[in-house]
Tab-separated table of C-alpha atoms and ligand atoms in Angstrom:
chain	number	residue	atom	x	y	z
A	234	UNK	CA	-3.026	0.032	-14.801
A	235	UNK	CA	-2.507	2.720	-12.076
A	236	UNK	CA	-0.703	2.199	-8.557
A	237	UNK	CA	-2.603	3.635	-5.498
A	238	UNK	CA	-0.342	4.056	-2.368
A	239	UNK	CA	-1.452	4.353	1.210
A	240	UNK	CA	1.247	5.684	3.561
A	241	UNK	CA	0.820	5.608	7.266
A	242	UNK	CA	3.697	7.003	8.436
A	243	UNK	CA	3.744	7.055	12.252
A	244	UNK	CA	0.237	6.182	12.738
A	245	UNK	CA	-1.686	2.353	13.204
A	246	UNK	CA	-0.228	0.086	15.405
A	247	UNK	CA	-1.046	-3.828	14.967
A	248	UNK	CA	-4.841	-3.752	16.185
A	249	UNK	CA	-5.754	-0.585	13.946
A	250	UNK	CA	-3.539	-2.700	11.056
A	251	UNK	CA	-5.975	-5.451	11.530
A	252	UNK	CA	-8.609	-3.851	11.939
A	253	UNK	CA	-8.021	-1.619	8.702
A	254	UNK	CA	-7.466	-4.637	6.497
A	255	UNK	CA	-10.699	-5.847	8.083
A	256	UNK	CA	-12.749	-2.963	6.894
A	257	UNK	CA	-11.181	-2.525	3.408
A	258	UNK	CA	-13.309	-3.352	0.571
A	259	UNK	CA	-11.750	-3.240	-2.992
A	260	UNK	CA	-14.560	-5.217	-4.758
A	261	UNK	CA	-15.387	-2.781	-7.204
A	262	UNK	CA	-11.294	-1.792	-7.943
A	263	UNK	CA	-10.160	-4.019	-10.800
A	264	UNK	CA	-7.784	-6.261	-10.450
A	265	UNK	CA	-5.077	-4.685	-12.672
A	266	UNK	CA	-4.486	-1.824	-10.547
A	267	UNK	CA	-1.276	-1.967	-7.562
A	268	UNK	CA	-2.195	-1.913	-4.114
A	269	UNK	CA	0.205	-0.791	-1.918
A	270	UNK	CA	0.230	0.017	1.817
A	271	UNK	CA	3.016	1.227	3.606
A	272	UNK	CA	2.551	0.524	7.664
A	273	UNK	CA	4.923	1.508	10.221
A	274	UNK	CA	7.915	-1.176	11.084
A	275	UNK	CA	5.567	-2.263	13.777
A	276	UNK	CA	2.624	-3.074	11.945
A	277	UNK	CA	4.689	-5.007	9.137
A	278	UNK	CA	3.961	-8.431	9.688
A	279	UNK	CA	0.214	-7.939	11.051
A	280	UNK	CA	0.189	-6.080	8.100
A	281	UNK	CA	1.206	-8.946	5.581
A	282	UNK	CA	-0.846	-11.515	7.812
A	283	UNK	CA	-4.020	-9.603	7.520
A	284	UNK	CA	-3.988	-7.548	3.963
A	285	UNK	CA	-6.203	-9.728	1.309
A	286	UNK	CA	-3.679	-11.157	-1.541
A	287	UNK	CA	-3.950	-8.555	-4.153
A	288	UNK	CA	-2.320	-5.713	-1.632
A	289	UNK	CA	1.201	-5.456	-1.545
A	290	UNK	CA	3.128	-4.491	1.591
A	291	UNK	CA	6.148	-1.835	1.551
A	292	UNK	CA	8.339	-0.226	4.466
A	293	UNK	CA	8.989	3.641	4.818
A	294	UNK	CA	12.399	3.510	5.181
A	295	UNK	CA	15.308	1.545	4.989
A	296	UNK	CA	18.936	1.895	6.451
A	297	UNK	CA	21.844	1.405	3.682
A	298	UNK	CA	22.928	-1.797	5.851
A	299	UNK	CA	21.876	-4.507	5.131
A	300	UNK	CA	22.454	-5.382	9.052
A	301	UNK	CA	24.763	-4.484	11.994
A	302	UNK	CA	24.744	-2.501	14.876
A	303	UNK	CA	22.717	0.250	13.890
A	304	UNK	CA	20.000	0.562	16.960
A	305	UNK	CA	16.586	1.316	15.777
A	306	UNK	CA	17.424	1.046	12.182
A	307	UNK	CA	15.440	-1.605	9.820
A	308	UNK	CA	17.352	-2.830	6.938
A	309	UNK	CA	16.223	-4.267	3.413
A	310	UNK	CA	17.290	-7.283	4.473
A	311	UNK	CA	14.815	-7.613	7.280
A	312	UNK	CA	12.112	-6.305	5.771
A	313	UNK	CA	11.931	-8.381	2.741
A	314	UNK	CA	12.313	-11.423	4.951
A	315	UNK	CA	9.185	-9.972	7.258
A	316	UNK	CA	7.039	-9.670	3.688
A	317	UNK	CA	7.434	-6.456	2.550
A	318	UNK	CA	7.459	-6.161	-1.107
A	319	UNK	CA	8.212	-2.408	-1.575
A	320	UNK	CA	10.568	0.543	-0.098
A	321	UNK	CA	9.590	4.298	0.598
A	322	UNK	CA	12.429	6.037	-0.745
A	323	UNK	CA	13.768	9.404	-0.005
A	324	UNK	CA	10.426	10.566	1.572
A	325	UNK	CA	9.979	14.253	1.738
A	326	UNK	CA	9.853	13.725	5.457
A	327	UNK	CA	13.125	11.871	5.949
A	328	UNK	CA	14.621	14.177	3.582
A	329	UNK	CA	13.869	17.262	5.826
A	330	UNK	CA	12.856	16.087	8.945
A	331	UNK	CA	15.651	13.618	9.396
A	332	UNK	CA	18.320	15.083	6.953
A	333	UNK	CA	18.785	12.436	4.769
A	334	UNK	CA	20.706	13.500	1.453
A	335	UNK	CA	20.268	12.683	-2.148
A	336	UNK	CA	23.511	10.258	-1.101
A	337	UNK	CA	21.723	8.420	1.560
A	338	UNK	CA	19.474	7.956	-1.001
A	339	UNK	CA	21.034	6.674	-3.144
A	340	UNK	CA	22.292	3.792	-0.602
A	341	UNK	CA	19.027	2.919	0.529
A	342	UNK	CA	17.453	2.640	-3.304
A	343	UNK	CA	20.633	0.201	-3.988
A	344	UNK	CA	19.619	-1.903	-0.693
A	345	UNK	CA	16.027	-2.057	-1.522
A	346	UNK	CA	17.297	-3.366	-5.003
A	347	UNK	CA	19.666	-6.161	-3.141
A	348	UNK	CA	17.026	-7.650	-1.123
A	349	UNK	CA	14.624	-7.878	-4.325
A	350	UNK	CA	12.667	-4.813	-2.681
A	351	UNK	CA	10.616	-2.523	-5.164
A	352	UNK	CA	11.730	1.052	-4.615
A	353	UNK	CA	9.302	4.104	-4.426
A	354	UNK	CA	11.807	6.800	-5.010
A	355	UNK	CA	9.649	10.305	-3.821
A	356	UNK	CA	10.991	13.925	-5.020
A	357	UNK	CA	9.878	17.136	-4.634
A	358	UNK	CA	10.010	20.529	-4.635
A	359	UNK	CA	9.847	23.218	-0.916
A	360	UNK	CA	7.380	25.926	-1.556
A	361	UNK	CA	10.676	28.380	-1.595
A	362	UNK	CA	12.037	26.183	-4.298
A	363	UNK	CA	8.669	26.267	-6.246
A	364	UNK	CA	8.581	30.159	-5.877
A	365	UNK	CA	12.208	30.617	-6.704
A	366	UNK	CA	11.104	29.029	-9.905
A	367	UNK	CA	13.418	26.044	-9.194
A	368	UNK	CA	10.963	22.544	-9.256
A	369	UNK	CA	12.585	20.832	-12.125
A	370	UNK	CA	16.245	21.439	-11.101
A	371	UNK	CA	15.457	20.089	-7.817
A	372	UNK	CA	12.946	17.158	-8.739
A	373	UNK	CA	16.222	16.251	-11.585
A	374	UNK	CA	18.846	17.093	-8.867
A	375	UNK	CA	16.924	13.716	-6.755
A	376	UNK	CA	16.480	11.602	-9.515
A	377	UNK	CA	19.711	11.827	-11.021
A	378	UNK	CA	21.442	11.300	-7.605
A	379	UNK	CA	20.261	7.459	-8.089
A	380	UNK	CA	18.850	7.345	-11.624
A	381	UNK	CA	22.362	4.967	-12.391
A	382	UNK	CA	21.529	2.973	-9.498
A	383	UNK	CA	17.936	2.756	-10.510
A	384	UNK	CA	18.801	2.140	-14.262
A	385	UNK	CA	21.963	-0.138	-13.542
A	386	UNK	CA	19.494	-2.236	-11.033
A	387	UNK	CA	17.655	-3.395	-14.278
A	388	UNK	CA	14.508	-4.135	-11.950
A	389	UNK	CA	11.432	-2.402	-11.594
A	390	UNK	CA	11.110	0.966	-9.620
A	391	UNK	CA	8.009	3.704	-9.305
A	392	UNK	CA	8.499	7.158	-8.460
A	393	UNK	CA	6.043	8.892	-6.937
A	394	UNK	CA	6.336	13.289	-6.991
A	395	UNK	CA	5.230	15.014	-4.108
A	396	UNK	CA	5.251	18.906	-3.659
A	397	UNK	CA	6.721	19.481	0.120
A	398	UNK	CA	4.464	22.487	0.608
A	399	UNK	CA	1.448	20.382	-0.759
A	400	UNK	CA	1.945	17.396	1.942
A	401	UNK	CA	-0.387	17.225	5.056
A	402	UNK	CA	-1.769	20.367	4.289
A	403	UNK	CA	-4.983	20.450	2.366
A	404	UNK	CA	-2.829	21.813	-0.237
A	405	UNK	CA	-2.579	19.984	-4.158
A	406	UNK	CA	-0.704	20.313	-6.875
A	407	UNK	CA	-2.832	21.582	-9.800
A	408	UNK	CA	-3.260	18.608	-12.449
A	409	UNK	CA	-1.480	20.824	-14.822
A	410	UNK	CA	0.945	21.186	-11.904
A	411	UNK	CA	1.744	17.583	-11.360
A	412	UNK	CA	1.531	16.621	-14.942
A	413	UNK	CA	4.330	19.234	-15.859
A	414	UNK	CA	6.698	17.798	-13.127
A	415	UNK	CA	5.986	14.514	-14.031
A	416	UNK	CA	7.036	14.941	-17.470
A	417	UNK	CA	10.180	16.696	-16.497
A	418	UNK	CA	10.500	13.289	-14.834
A	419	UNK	CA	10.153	11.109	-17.741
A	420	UNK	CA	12.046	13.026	-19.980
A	421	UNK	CA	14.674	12.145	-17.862
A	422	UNK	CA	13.844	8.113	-17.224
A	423	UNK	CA	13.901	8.561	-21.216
A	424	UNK	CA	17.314	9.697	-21.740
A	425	UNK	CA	18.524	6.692	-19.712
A	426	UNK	CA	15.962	3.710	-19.714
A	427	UNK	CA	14.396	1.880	-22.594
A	428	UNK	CA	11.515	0.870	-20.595
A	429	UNK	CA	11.088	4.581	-19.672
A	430	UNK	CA	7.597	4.907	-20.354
A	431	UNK	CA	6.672	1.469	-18.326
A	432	UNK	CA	7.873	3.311	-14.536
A	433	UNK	CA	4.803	4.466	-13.176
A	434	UNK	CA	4.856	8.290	-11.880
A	435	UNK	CA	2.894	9.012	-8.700
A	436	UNK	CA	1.817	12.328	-7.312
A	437	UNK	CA	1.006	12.745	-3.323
A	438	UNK	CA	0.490	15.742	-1.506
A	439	UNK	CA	-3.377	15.943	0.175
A	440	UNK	CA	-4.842	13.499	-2.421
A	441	UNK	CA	-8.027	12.668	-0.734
A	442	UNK	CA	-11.094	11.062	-1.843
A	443	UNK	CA	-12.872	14.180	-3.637
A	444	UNK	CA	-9.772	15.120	-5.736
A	445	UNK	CA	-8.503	11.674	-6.410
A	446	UNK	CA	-10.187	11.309	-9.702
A	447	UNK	CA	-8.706	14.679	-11.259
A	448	UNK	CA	-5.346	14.092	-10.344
A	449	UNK	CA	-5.523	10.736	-11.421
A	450	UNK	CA	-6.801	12.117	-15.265
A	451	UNK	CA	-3.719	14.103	-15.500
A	452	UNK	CA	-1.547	13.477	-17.972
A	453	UNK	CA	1.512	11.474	-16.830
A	454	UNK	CA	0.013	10.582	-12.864
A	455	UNK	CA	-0.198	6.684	-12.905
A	456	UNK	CA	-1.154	6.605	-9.788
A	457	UNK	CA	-1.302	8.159	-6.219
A	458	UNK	CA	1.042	7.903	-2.774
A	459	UNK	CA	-1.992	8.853	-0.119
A	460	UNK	CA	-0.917	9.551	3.475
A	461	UNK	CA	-3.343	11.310	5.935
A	462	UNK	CA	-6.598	9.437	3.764
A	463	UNK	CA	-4.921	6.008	3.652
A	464	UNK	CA	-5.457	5.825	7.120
A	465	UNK	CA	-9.329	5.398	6.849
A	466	UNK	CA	-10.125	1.696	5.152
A	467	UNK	CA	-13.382	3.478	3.614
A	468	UNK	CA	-11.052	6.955	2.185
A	469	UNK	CA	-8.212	4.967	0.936
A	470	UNK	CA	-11.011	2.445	-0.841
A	471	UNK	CA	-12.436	5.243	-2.613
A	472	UNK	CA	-9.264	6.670	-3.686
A	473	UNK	CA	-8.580	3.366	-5.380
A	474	UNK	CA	-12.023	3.481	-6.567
A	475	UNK	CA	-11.319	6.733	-8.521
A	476	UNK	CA	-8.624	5.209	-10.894
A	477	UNK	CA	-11.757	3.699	-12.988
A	478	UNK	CA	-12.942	7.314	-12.799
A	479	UNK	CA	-15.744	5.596	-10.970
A	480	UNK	CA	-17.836	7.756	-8.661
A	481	UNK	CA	-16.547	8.754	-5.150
B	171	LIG	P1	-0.680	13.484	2.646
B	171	LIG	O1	0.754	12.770	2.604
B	171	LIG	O2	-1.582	12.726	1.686
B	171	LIG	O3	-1.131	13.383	4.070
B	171	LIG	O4	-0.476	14.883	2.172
B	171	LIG	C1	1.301	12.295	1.397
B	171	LIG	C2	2.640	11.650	1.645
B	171	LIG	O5	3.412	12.149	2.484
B	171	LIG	O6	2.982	10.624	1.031
C-alpha cells in the first residue's frame, strides 16, 4: 500500500477542480493505494462532489479553533463537515511563509484529531540547516513538538518529509537522502508507538512524473505529497501510476 498526495496549494478554483477530477484516470492504479488531494478551501466541496469514490479529500490548513471569530480562518470543524477527510499539517510553507511554530502545530494536529480529521504532519529541513549538518535535529525537533499529541490521539496519522530547499524547485532529495531522514523518523514513531511501523512516511519536494518511481523504491518512502505535478490530472495519474513501479 503506498499513499500518493496531490497538493494544490493556491492554485484551481471550482471549474479547474471539476474539470481535473474529470480528466483523472486511475484505472490502471490498484485499488489498495491512498488517494489524496488537497484543494484550496474554495475548491473543497466541488472537490468532494466531483472526485470518483476511491480519492480522499484533505484541507491545507487548519486554525486551532474549532470556530469563532477568526476572519479568514477555516477550522477542523468546518472542514470535516464540508467532506474533507485529511489535514495538511505544519506545511513547509506555513511554517516559513506564515510563521507558524512547532506550537501552532501542535494545536492544529490536536484539532484535526477532534473533528475525526486524518493529519499529514510535514517536516523538513532549510538548505542552511541541511548544510549546517542539522536535518535530523530539526526533522525530530517537529515531530516531537506533537509526537504526544499524535501518539495520545490513538488514531491514524501520515507524515510526509519534505526538504525546504527541495520544494518548487526542480530540486529532490536523493533516495538515499529521503530514506535516511525517513528512518530518523521512524526510529522515533518507534520509541513511542506500537503501531510505529504501520504510519506511512511521505517524501515531497519536486516529485514529478519521471522521478516518481525511484523515490518511491526507497527504502522507508510509502508514498509521495506532489504539489506543482498534482495540478495536471494526466502528471498526478502517472505519479500514482509509479507506485506499481509501472511505466511512466
Ligand atoms: P512541489 O511541492 O512538488 O511543487 O515541490 C511539494 C509540496 O510542497 O508539498
Amino acid at each position: 500500500m503506498a499513499v500518493v498526495a496531490g497538493n494544490w496549494k493556491m492554485n484551481h478554483g471550482p471549474e479547474a477542480a471539476r474539470a481535473f477530477f474529470a480528466e483523472l484516470d486511475l484505472d490502471d492504479v490498484s485499488e489498495e493505494h491512498e488517494i489524496v488531494v488537497f484543494p484550496t478551501d474554495l475548491s473543497l466541496g466541488t472537490a468532494v462532489a466531483a472526485a470518483p469514490t476511491r480519492v480522499s479529500i484533505g484541507v491545507q490548513n487548519v486554525h486551532p479553533e474549532d470556530s469563532g471569530a477568526f476572519t479568514g480562518a477555516t477550522s477542523a470543524a468546518l472542514a470535516a463537515e464540508a467532506g474533507a477527510r485529511y489535514a495538511l499539517v505544519g506545511h513547509s510553507e506555513r511554517r516559513h511563509l506564515f510563521g507558524e511554530t512547532d506550537e501552532e502545530t501542535e494545536r492544529k494536529v490536536a484539532a484535526a484529531l477532534r473533528h475525526g480529521l486524518t493529519p499529514v504532519l510535514c517536516v523538513g529541513e532549510t538548505l542552511d540547516e541541511r548544510r549546517a549538518g542539522r536535518v535530523e535535529d530539526v526533522v525530530l525537533r517537529q515531530l516531537d513538538a506533537v509526537l504526544e499529541t499524535l501518539a495520545d490521539g490513538g488514531a491514524r496519522f501520515l507524515l510526509a518529509y519534505e526538504p525546504v530547499w527541495a520544494i518548487g524547485t526542480g530540486e529532490t532529495a536523493t533516495p538515499a537522502d529521503a530514506s535516511a531522514a525517513h528512518a530518523t523518523l521512524r526510529g522515533r514513531l518507534r520509541t513511542r508507538l506500537a503501531g510505529a511501523n504501520d504510519v506511512p512516511i511521505l517524501y515531497g519536494g519536486s516529485v514529478k512524473p519521471d522521478n516518481a518511481a525511484e523515490l518511491l523504491g526507497a527504502d522507508e518512502v510509502d508514498g509521495v505529497l506532489v504539489g506543482g505535478a498534482s495540478l495536471d490530472a494526466a502528471s498526478f495519474a502517472q505519479i500514482a501510476r509509479a507506485v506499481d513501479g509501472g511505466g511512466v
